[in-house]
Short mmCIF file of C-alpha atoms in Angstrom, two decimals:
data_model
loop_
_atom_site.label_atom_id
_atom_site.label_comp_id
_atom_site.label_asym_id
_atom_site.label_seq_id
_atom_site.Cartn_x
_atom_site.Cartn_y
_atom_site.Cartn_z
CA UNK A 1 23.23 -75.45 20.33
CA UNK A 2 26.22 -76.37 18.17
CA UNK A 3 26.62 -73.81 15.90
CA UNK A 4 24.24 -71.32 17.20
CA UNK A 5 22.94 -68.77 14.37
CA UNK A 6 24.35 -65.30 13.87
CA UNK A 7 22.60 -62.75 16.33
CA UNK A 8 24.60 -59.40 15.04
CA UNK A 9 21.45 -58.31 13.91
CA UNK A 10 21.10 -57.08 17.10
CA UNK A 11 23.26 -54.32 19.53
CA UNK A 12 25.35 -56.54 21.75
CA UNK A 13 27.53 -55.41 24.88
CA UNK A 14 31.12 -56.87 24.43
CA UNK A 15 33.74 -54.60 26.17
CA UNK A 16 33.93 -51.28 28.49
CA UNK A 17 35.39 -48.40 26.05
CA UNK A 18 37.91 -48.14 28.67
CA UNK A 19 39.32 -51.84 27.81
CA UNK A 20 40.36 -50.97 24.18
CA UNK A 21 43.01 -49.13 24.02
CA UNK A 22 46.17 -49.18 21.54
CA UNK A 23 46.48 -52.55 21.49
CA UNK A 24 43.78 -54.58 19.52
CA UNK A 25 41.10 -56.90 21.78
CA UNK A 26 39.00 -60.17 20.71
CA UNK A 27 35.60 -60.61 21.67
CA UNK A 28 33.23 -63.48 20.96
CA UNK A 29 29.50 -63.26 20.00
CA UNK A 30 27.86 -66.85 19.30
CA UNK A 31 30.85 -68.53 18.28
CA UNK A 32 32.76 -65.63 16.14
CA UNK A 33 35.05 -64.17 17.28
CA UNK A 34 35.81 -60.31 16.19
CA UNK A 35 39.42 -58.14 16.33
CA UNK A 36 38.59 -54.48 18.06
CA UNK A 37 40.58 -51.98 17.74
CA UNK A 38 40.77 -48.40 17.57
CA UNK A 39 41.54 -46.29 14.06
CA UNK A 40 44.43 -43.19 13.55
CA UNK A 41 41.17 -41.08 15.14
CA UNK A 42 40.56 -43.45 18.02
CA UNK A 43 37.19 -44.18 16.78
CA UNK A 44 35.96 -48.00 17.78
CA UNK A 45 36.16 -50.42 15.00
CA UNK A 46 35.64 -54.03 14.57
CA UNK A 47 36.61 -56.48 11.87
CA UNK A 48 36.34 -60.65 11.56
CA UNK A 49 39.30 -61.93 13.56
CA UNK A 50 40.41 -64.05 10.95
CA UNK A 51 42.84 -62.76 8.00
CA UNK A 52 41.77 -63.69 4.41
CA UNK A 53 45.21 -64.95 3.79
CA UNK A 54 45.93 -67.76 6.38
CA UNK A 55 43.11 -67.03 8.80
CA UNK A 56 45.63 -65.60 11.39
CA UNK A 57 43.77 -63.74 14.53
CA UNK A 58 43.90 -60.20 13.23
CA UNK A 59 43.64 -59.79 17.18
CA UNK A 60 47.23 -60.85 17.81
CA UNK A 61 48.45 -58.09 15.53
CA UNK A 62 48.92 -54.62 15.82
CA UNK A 63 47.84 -51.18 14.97
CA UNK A 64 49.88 -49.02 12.67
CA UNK A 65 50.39 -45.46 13.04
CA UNK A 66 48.19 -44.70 10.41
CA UNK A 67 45.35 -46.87 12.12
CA UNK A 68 45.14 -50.30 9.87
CA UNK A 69 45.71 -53.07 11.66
CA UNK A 70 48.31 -55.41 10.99
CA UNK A 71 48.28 -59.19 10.72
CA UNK A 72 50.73 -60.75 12.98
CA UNK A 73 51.85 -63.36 10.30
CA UNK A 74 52.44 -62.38 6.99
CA UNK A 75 51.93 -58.09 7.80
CA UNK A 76 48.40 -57.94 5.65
CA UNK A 77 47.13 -54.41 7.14
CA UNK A 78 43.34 -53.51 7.40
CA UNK A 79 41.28 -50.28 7.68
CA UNK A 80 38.02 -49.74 10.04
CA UNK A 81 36.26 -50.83 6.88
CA UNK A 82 38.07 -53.77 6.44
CA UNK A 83 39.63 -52.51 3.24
CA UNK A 84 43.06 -54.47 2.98
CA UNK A 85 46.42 -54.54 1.28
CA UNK A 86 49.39 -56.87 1.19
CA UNK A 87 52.81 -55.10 1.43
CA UNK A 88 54.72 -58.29 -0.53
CA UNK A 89 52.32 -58.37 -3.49
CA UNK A 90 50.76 -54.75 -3.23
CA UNK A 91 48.98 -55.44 -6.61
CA UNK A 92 47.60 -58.27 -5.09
CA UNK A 93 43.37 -57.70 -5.13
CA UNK A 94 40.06 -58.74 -3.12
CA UNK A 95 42.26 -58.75 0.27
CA UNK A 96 39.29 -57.44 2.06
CA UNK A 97 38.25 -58.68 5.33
CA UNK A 98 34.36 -58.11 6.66
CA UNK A 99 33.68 -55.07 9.09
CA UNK A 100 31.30 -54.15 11.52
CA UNK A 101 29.50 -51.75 13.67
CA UNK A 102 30.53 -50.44 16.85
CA UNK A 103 29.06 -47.45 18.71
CA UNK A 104 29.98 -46.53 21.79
CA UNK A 105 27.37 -46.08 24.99
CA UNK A 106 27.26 -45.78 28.38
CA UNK A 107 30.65 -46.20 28.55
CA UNK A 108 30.38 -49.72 26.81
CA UNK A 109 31.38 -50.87 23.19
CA UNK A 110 27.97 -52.38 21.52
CA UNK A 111 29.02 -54.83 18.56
CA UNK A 112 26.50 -55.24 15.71
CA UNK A 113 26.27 -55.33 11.49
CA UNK A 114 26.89 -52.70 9.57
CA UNK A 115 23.27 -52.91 8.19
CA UNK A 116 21.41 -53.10 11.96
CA UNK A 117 20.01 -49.22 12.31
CA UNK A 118 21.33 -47.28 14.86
CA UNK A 119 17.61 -47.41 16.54
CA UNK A 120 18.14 -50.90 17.36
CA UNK A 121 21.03 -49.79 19.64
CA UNK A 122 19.08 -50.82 23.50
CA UNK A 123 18.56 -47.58 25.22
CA UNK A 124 19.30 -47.39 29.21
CA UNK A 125 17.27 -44.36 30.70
CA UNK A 126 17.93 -42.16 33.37
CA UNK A 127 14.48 -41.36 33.84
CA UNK A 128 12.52 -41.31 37.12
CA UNK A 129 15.67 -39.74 39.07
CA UNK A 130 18.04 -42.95 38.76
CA UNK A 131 21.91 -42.66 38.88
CA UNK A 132 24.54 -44.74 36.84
CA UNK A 133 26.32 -46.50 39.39
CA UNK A 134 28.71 -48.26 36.82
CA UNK A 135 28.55 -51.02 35.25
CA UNK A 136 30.68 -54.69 34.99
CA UNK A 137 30.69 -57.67 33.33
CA UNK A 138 30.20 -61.70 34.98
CA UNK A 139 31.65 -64.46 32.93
CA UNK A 140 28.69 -67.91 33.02
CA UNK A 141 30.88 -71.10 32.66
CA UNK A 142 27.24 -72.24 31.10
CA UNK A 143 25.22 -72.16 27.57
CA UNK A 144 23.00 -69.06 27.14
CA UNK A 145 19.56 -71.43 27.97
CA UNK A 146 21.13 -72.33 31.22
CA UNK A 147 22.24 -68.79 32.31
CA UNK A 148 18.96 -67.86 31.38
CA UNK A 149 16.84 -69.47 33.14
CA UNK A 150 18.82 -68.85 36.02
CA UNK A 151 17.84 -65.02 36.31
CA UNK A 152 13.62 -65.86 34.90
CA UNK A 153 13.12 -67.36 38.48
CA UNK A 154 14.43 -66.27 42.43
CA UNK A 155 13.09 -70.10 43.85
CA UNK A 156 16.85 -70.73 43.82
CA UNK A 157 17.61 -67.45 46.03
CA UNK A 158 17.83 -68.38 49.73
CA UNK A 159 20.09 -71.49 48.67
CA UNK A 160 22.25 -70.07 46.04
CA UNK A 161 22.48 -66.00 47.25
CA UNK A 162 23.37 -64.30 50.77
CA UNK A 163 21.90 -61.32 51.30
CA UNK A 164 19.09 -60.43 48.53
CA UNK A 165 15.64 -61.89 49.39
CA UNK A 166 14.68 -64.10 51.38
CA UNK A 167 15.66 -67.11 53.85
CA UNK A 168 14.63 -70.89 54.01
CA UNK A 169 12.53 -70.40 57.10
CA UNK A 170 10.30 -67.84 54.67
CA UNK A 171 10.15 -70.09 51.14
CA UNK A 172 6.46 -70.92 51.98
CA UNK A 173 5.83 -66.58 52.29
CA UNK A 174 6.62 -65.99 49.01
CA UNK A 175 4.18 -64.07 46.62
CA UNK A 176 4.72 -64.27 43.14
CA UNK A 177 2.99 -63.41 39.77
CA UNK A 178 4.01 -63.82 36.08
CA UNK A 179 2.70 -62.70 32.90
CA UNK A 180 3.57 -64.39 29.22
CA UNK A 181 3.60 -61.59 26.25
CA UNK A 182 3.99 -61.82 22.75
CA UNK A 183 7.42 -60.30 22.82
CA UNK A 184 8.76 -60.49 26.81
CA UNK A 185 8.21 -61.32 30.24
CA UNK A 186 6.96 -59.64 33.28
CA UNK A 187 7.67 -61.24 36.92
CA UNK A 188 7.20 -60.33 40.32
CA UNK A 189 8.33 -61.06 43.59
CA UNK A 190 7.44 -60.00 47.35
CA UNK A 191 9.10 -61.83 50.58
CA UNK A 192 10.58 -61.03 53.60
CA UNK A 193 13.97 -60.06 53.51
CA UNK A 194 16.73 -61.52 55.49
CA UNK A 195 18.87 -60.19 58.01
CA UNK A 196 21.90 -58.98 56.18
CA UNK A 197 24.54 -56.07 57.48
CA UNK A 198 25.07 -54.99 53.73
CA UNK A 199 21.48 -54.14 53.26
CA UNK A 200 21.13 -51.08 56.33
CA UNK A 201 23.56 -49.21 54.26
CA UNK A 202 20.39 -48.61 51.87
CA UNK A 203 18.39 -48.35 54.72
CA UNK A 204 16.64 -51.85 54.71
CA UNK A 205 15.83 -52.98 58.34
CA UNK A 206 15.03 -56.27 59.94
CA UNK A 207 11.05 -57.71 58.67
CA UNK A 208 10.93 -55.32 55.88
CA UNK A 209 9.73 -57.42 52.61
CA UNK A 210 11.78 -57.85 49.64
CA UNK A 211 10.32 -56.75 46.01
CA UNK A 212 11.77 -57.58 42.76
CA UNK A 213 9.99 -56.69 39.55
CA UNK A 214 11.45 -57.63 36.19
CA UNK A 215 11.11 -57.32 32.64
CA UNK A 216 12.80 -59.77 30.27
CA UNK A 217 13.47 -58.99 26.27
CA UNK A 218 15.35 -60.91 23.47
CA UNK A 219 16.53 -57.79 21.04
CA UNK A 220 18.68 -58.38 21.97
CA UNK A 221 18.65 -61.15 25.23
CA UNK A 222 18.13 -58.75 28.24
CA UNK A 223 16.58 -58.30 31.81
CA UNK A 224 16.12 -55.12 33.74
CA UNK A 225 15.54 -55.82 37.45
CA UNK A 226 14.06 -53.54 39.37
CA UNK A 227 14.24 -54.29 43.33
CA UNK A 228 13.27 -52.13 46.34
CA UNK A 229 11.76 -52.78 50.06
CA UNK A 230 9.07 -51.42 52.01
CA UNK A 231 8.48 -51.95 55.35
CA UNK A 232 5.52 -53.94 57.45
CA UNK A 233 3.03 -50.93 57.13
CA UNK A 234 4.10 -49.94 53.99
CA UNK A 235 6.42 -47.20 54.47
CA UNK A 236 9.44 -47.39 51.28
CA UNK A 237 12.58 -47.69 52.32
CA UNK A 238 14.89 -44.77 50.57
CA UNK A 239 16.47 -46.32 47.57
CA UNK A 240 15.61 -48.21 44.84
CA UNK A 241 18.10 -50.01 42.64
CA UNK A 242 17.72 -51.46 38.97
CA UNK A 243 20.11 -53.56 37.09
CA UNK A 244 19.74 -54.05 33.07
CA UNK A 245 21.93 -57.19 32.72
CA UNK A 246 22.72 -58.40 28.99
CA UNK A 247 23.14 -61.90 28.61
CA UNK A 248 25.77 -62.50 25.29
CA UNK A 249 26.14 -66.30 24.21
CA UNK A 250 29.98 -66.03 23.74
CA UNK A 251 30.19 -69.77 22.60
CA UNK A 252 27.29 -72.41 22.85
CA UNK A 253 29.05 -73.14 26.04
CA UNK A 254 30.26 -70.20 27.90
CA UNK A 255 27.77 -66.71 28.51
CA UNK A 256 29.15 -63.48 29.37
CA UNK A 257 26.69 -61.04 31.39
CA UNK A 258 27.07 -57.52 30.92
CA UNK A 259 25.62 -55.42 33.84
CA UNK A 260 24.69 -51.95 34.00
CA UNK A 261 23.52 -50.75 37.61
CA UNK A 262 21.14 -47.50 38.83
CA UNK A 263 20.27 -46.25 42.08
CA UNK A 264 17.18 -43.85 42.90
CA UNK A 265 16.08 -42.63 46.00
CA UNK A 266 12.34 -42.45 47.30
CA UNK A 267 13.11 -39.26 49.93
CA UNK A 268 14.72 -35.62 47.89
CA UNK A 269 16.98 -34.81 51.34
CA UNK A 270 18.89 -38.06 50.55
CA UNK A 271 19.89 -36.66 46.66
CA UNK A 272 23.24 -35.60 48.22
CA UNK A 273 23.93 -39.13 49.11
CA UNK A 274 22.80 -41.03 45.83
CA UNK A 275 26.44 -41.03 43.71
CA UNK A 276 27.88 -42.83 47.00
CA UNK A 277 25.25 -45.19 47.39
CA UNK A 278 24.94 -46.03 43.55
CA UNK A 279 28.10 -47.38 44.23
CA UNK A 280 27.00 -49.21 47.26
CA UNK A 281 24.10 -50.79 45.21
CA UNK A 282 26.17 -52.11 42.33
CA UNK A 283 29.01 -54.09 44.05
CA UNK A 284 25.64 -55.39 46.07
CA UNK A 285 24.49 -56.27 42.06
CA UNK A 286 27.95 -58.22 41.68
CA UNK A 287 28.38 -59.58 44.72
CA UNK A 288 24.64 -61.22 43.85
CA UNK A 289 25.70 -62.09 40.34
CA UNK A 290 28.97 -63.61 41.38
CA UNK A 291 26.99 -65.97 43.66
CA UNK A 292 24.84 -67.17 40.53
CA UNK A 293 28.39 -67.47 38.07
CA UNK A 294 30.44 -69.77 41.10
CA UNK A 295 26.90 -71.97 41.18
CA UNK A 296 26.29 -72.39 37.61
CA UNK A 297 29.36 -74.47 36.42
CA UNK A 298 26.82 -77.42 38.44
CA UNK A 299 24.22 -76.99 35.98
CA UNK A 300 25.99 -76.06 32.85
CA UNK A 301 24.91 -79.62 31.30
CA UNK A 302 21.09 -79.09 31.84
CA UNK A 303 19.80 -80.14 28.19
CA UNK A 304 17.96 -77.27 26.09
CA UNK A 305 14.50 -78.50 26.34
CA UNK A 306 12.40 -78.83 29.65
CA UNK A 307 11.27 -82.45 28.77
CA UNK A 308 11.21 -84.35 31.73
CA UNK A 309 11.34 -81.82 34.25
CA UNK A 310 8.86 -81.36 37.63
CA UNK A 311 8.16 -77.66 36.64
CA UNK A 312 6.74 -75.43 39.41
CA UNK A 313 5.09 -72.36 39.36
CA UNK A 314 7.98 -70.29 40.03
CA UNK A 315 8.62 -71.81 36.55
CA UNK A 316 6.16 -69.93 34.59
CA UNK A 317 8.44 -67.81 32.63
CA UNK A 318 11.10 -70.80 31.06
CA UNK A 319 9.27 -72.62 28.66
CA UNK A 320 7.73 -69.22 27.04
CA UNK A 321 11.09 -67.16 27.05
CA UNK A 322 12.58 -70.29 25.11
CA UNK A 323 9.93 -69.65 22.44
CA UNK A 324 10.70 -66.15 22.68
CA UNK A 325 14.15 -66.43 22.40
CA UNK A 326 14.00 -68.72 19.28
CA UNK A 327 11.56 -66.47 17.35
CA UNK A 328 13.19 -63.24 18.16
CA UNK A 329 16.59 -63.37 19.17
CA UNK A 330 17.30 -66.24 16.60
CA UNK A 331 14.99 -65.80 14.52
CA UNK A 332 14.38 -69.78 13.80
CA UNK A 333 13.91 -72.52 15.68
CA UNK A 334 15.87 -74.31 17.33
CA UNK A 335 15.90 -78.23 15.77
CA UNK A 336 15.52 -80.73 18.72
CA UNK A 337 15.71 -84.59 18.77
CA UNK A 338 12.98 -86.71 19.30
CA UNK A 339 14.00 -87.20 22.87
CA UNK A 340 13.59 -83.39 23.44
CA UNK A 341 10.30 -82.62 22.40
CA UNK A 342 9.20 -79.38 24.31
CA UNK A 343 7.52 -79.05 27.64
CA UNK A 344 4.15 -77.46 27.75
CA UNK A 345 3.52 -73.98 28.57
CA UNK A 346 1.22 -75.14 31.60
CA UNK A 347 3.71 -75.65 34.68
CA UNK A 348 2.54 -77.24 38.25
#
């Protein structure tokens, strides 16, 4: 996916606001990279990280007392706008560089064009009781396709994960339902969950089953998973933890996830407890992502299209969230060879 299109149309996560500080930061988004930085006020701004003059990496520079940023080569400075002047030839004209939109939320910097409304911006609600439990960010050594379809399907989870879900012994006890939209996806899981220390610090105990309900979206690419346990007879166990988990194509190759976790509990006399366990729940969210980031290097080179491929029906989501994801995260399709003509929607 060599060079893949301009997304900016959309809100994307690329740094926590804590990260940018006086000193200006580069972040990538499909192949461009973009100089951060913050203005005389400390407001967010973001420009092209290349300087109209030589291309220099406005990123390497710094940020003036007055808040322009300064090439590192040749001293060109730059406003939030992108308005810029050149100190040897101050008469010099059209030394502008192209700006864009940054808005600060949830304690993360979201990158987009100047033009994209503010609406756009994906909200992250607090509804239903949940609690912010922080958030992090998981670099993928893999192309956004591959990370993908990684998270669309939890087949890979008793061989590639620890302590979510569910063991070998139980693959053959695993219920599972999908539904295809016109703009997302909708999966379900239910297993046993398997003995794990971690998980009676949220109160799971031995044979209680495992649920994970998710949603996935491409305005941009994202995934809220939703994942609680309940006990033989029914009885829910006390919290219930969702992670909304960005996926950003930082190059065709390499995917950065951006993770923001939530905690809720079922029972009102365990409120008091909730900010601890939050935190509990989201290094249990990274320890869980981690596992997927060491694995994926193995399957970075998996080609784009499904050609080929035994599909299952753990599968169900892939072939549609591709369409998805070229009709409204890209916004065109992506050209294939004739070697690479799509799989069909129908899996085995």
């Amino acid at each position: 996916m060599e060079p893949l299109p301009d997304v900016l149309r959309h809100f994307h996560p690329v740094l926590p606001s804590q990260s940018l500080r006086r000193e200006p930061v580069r972040v990538e988004v499909a192949g461009r990279a973009y100089a951060l930085f913050r203005d005389e006020k400390g407001s967010p701004a973001a420009l092209a990280d290349t300087c109209p003059h030589r291309f220099a990496p406005l990123s390497k520079g710094k940020v003036r007392p007055d808040g322009r940023l300064q090439c590192p080569y040749h001293g060109w400075r730059f406003d939030s706008q992108g308005r810029g002047s050149n100190p040897s030839q101050p008469e010099l004209k059209h030394c502008d560089v192209k700006s864009f939109q940054v808005v600060e939320h949830h304690g993360y910097l979201w990158l987009a064009h100047r033009e994209t409304p503010r609406s756009a911006l994906p909200e992250l609600p607090l509804n239903d009781g949940y609690v912010f439990g922080g958030s992090f960010s998981v670099p993928f050594e893999a192309p956004l396709h591959v990370s993908l379809d990684n998270f669309s399907e939890d087949e890979h989870t008793p061989y590639v994960h620890t302590r979510l879900g569910w063991d070998d012994p139980h693959a053959g006890q695993v219920e599972f339902d999908a539904k295809n939209h016109d703009d997302h996806t909708e999966v379900h899981y239910r297993a046993p969950q398997r003995p794990a220390l971690l998980m009676k610090l949220l109160g799971v105990r031995d044979g209680d089953f495992f649920h994970n309900d998710w949603l996935t979206r491409f305005d941009p690419v994202q995934s809220e998973y939703v994942v609680s346990w309940v006990s033989p007879t029914g009885e829910k166990r006390p919290f219930i933890t969702r992670a909304n988990i960005f996926f950003v194509p930082e190059t065709a190759r390499r995917t950065r996830l951006h993770v923001f976790s939530f905690l809720r509990c079922v029972h009102p006399w365990l409120t008091p407890f909730l900010p601890v366990a939050a935190k509990v729940a989201r290094e249990l969210t990274r320890w869980e992502i981690v596992d997927d980031a060491r694995f994926i290097p193995t399957v970075a080179d998996t080609p784009y299209s499904h050609k080929g491929m035994r599909l299952d029906r753990y599968d169900k989501p892939l072939v549609h969230q591709r369409r998805l994801m070229e009709r409204i995260y890209f916004r065109q399709p992506r050209a294939v060879t004739e070697d690479e003509v799509p799989a069909r929607e129908a899996v085995g």
